[in-house]
Short mmCIF file of C-alpha atoms in Angstrom, two decimals:
data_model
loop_
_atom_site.label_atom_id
_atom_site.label_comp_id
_atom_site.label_asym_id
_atom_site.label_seq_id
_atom_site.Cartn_x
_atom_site.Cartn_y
_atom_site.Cartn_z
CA UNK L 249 0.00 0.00 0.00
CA UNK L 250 2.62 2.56 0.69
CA UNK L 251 5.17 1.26 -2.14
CA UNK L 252 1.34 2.07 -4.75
CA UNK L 253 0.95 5.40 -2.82
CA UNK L 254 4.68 6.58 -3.18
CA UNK L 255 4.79 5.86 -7.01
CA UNK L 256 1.75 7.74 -7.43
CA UNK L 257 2.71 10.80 -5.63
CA UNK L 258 6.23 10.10 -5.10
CA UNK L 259 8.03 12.85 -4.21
CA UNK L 260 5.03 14.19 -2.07
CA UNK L 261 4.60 11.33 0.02
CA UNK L 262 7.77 11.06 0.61
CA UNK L 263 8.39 14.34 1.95
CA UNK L 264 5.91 14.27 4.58
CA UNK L 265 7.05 13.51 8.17
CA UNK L 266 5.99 9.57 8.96
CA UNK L 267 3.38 10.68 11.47
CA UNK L 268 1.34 12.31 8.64
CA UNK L 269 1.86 9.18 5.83
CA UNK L 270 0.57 6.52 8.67
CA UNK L 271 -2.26 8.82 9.31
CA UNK L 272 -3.03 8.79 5.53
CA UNK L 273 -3.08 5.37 5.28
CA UNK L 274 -5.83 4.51 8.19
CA UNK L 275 -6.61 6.51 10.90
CA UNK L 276 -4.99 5.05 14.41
CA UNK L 277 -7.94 4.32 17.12
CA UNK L 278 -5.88 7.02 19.04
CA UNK L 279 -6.64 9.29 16.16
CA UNK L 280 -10.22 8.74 16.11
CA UNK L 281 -10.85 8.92 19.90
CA UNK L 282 -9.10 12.49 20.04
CA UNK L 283 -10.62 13.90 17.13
CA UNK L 284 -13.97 12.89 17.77
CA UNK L 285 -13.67 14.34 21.37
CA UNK L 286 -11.94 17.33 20.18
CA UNK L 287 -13.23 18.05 17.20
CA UNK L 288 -16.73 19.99 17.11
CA UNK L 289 -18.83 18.06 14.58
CA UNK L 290 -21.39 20.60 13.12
CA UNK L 291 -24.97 19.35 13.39
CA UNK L 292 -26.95 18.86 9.94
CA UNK L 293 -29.60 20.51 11.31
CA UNK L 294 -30.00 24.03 13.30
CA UNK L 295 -30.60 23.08 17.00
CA UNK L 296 -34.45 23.48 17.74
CA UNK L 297 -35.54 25.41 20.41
CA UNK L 298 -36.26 22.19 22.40
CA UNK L 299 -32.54 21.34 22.15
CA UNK L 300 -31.13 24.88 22.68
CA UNK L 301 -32.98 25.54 25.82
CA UNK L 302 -31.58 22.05 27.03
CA UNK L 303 -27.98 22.81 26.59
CA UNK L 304 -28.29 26.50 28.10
CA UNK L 305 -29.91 24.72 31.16
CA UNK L 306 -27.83 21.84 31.55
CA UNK L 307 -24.83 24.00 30.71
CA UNK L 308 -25.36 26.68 33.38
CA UNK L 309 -26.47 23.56 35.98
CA UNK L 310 -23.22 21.48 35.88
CA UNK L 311 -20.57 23.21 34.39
CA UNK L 312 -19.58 20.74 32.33
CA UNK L 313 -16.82 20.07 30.69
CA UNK L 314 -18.04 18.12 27.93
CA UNK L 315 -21.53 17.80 26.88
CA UNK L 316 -23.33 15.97 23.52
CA UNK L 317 -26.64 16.41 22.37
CA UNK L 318 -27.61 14.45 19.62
CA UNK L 319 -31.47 15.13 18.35
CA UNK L 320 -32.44 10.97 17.79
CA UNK L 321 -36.09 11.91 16.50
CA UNK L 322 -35.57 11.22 13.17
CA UNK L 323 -34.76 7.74 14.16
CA UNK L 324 -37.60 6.96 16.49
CA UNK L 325 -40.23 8.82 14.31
CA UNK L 326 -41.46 4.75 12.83
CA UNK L 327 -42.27 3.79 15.68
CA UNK L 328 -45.79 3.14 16.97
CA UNK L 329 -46.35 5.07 19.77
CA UNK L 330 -44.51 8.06 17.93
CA UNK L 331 -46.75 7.43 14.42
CA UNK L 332 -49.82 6.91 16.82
CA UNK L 333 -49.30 11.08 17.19
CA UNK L 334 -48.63 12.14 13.89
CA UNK L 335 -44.79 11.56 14.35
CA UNK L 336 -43.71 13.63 16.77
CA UNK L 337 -42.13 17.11 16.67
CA UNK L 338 -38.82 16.22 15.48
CA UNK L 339 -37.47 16.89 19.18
CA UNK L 340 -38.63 14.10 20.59
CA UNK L 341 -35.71 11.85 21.12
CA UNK L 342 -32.33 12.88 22.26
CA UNK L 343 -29.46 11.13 23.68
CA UNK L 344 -27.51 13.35 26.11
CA UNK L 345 -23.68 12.73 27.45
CA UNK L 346 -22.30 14.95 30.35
CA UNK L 347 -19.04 15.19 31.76
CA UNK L 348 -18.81 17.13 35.09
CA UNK L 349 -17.78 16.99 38.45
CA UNK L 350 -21.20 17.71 39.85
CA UNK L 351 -21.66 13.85 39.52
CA UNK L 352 -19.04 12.38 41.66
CA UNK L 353 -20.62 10.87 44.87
CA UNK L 354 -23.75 10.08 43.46
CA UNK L 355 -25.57 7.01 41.91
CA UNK L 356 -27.03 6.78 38.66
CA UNK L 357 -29.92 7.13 39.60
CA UNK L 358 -29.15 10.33 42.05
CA UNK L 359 -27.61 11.34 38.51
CA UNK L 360 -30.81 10.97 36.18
CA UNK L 361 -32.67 12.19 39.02
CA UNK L 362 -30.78 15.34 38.69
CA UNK L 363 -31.07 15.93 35.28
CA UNK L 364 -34.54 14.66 35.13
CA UNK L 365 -35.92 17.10 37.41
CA UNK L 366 -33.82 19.81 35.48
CA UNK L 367 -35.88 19.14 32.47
CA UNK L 368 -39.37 18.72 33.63
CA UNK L 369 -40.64 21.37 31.61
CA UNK L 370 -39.46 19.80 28.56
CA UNK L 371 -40.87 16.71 29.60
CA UNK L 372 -43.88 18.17 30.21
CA UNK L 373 -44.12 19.75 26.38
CA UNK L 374 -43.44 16.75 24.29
CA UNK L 375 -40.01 15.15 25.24
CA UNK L 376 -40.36 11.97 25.16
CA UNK L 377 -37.22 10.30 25.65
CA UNK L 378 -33.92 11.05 26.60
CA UNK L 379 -30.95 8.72 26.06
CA UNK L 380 -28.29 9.69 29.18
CA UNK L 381 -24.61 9.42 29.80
CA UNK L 382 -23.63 10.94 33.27
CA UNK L 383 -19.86 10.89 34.12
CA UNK L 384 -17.73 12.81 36.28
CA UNK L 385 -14.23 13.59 34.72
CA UNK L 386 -12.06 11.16 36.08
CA UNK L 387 -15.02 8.24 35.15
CA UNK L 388 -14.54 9.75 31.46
CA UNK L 389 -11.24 9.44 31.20
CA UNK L 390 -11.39 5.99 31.91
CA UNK L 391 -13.81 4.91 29.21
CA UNK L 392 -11.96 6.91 26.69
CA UNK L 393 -8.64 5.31 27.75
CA UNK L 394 -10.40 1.51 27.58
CA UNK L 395 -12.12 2.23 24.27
CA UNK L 396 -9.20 3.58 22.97
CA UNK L 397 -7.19 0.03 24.16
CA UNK L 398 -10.06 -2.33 22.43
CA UNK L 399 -9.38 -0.63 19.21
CA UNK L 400 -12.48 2.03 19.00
CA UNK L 401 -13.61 5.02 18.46
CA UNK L 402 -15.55 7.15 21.33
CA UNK X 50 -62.54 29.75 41.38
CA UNK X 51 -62.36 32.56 43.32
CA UNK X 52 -60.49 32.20 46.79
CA UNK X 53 -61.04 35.78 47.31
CA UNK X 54 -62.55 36.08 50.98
CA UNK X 55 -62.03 32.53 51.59
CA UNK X 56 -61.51 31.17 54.92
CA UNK X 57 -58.49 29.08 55.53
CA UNK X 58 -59.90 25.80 56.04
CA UNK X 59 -62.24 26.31 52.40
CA UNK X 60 -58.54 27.11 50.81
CA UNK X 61 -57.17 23.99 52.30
CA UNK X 62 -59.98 21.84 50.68
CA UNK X 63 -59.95 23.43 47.62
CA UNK X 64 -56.11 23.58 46.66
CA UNK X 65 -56.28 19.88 47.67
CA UNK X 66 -59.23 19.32 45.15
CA UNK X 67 -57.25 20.96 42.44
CA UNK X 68 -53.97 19.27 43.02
CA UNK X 69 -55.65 15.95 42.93
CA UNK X 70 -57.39 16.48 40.19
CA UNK X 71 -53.79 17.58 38.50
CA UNK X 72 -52.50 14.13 39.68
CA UNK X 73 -52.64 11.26 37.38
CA UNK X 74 -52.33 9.38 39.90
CA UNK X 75 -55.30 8.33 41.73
CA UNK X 76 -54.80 6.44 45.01
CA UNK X 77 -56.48 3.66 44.01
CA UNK X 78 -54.11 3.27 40.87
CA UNK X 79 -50.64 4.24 43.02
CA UNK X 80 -52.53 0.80 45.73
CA UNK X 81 -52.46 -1.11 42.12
CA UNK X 82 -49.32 -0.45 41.38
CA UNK X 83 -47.64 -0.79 45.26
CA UNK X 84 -49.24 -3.98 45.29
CA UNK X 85 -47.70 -4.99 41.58
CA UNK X 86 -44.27 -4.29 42.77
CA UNK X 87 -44.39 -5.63 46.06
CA UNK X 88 -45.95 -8.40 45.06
CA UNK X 89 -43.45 -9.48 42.15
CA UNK X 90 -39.92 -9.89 42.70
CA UNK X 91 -39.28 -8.08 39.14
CA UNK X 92 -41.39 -5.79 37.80
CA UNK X 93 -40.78 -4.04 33.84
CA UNK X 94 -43.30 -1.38 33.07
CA UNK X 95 -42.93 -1.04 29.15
CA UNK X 96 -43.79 -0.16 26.05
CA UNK X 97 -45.46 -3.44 24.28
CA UNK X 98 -44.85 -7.16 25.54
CA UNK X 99 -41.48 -8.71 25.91
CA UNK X 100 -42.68 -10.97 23.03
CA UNK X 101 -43.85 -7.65 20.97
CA UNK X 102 -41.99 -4.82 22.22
CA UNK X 103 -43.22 -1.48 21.05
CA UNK X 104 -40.17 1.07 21.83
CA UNK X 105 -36.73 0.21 21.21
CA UNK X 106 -35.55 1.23 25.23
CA UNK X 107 -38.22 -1.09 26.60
CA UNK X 108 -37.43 -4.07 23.54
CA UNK X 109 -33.53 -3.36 25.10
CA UNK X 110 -34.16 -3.96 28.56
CA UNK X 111 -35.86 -6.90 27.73
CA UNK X 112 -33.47 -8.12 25.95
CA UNK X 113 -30.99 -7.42 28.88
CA UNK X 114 -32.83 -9.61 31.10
CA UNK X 115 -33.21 -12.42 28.72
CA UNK X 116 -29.26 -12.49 28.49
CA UNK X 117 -28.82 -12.21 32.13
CA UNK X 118 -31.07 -15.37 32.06
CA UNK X 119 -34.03 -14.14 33.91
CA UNK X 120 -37.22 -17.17 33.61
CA UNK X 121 -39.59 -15.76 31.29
CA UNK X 122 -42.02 -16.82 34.58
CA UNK X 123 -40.16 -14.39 37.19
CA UNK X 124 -40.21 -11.16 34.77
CA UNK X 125 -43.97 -9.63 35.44
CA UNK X 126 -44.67 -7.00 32.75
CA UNK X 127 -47.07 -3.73 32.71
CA UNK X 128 -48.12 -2.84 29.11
CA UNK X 129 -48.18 1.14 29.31
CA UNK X 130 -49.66 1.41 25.98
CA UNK X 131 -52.54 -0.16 27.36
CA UNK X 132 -53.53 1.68 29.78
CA UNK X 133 -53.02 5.38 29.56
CA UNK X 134 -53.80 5.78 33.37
CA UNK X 135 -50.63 3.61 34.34
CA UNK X 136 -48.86 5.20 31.65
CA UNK X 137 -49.17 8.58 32.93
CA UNK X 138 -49.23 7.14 36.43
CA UNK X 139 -46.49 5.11 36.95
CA UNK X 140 -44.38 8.49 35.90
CA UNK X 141 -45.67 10.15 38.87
CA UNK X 142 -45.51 6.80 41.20
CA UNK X 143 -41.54 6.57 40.39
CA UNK X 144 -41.31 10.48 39.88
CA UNK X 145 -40.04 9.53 36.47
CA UNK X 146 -40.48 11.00 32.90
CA UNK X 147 -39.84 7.92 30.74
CA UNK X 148 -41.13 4.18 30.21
CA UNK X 149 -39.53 1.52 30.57
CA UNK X 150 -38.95 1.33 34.32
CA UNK X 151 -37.57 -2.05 36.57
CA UNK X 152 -38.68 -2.37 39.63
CA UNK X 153 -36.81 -4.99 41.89
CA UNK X 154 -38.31 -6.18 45.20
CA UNK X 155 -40.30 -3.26 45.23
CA UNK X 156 -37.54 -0.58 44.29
CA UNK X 157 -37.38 1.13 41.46
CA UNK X 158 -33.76 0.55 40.09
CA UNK X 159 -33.73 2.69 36.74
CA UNK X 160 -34.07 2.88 33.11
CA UNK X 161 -33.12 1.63 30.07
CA UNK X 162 -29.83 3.69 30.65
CA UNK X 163 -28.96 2.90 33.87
CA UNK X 164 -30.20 -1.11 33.49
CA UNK X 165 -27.73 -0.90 30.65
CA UNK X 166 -24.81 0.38 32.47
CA UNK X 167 -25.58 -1.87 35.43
CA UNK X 168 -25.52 -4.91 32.77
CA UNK X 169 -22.39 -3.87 31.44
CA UNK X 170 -20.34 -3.43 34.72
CA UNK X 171 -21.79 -6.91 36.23
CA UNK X 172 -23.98 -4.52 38.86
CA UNK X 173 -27.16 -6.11 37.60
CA UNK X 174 -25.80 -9.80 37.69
CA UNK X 175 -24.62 -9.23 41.01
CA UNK X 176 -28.70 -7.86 41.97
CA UNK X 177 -30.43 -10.24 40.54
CA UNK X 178 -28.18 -13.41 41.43
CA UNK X 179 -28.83 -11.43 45.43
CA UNK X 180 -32.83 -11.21 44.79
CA UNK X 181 -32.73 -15.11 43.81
CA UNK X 182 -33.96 -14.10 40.28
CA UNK X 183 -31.26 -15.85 38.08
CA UNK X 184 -28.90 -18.50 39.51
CA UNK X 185 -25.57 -18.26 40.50
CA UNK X 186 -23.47 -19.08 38.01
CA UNK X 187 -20.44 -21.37 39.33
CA UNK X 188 -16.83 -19.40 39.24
CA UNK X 189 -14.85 -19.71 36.08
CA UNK X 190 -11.89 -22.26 36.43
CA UNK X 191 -8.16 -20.74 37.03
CA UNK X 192 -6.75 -19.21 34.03
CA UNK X 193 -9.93 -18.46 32.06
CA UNK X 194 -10.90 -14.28 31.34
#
């Protein structure tokens, strides 16, 4: 694979520092799990108001120092109780993960509790589900470091 | 309603009218349901049946249990879809938003989520194998991961 790349763009290739021609050839998994923690990834769509009044809340509640929204309506919107009403809003779903120190010392359940009760309002205008990953920091770190060992992406 | 000029004790009775007609939760239905979990060791309320699931977080806790080799006979399921009164109650009776929720010996334990996490870090082995729902598997042999 490298001999085809280097007779192709030979004197390119060549020139580049080996860190940059293995990274050409296939990402590392270290790669992958620091750019897709790094990296923003710009949403498709423009965050609904559902979603934006979410992050400002959770945001200003635990400081975090990571947090992920993803909108999952789209993939729920089949299903029966969601085609039962029409198919939803299209900010019905989401799957939430939070880093932040305002978890350590409590269960999981202290932890949805929290955020739970942080977005009853929501739940009260048409959220129906939310997907949650609660970590404090040091918790993170260790997921990231034992996906990174098995090989995968976070 | 006017509580205008209202004595104390008429205020009382009426706020308490209001809030309980605000509840979903009669106290007949949150009886039902004590009764359901303290009655049965393990308790899903969910979307659908185990057989026909309905919602992909109550199909996965499901499936969960089947893996963590649960008798189809010990797992006691509440349809939600069923019955909008215990689907609207039994999110006030836990004091939360979402369906599907496990119940073990009468305690609610979590989510999809959390049942999830639990499976994954041997928590919810180590429960049921306590509550006498699955049995104890015997120690792997010396040498084995």
């Amino acid at each position: 694979m490298q001999g085809l790349l280097a007779s192709t763009r030979a004197r390119t290739v060549l020139a580049l520092p080996p860190l940059f021609r293995r990274a050409m050839s296939s990402p590392t998994p270290q790669a992958l799990a620091e750019a897709s923690s790094s990296r923003a990834r710009s949403p498709v769509r423009v965050p609904g108001p559902v979603e934006t009044t979410m992050q400002s809340k959770l945001i200003e509640a635990f400081q975090p120092s990571l947090i992920r929204i993803s909108n999952d309506s789209s993939k729920h919107s089949h299903h029966a109780p969601m085609r039962a009403i029409g198919g939803g809003s299209g900010e019905t779903h989401f799957a939430v993960a939070l880093v932040s120190s305002a978890f350590s010392g409590k269960t999981q359940i202290a932890r949805h509790r929290m955020v739970n009760s942080l977005l009853k309002e929501e739940f009260d205008a048409g959220l129906h589900a939310l997907s949650l990953r609660l970590r404090t920091p040091q918790e993170w770190e260790k997921e990231v470091d034992a996906a990174v060992a098995e090989g995968k992406g976070q | 309603m006017s509580f205008a000029r209202a004595g104390f004790r008429t205020l009382v009775a009426r706020t308490s009218i209001i809030l309980a007609q605000r509840r979903a939760l009669s106290a007949e239905a949150r009886k039902l349901i004590d009764s359901a979990v303290q009655e049965n060791p393990l308790v899903v309320f969910m979307k659908g049946t185990p057989e026909t699931p309905q919602c992909g977080f109550s199909r996965a806790v499901c499936q969960i249990l089947d893996v963590q080799g649960v008798p189809r006979e010990k797992l006691k399921t509440f349809n939600c879809l069923e019955d909008q009164e215990l689907r609207e109650g039994i999110k006030e009776y836990s004091e939360w938003p979402t369906i599907p929720q496990v119940y073990i010996k009468g305690e609610f334990v979590g989510g999809c989520d959390i049942v999830l996490s639990m499976h994954q870090s041997g928590e919810l082995e180590k429960l049921l194998v306590k509550e006498g729902l699955v049995p104890e598997l015997p120690p792997l042999p010396e040498g084995e991961k």
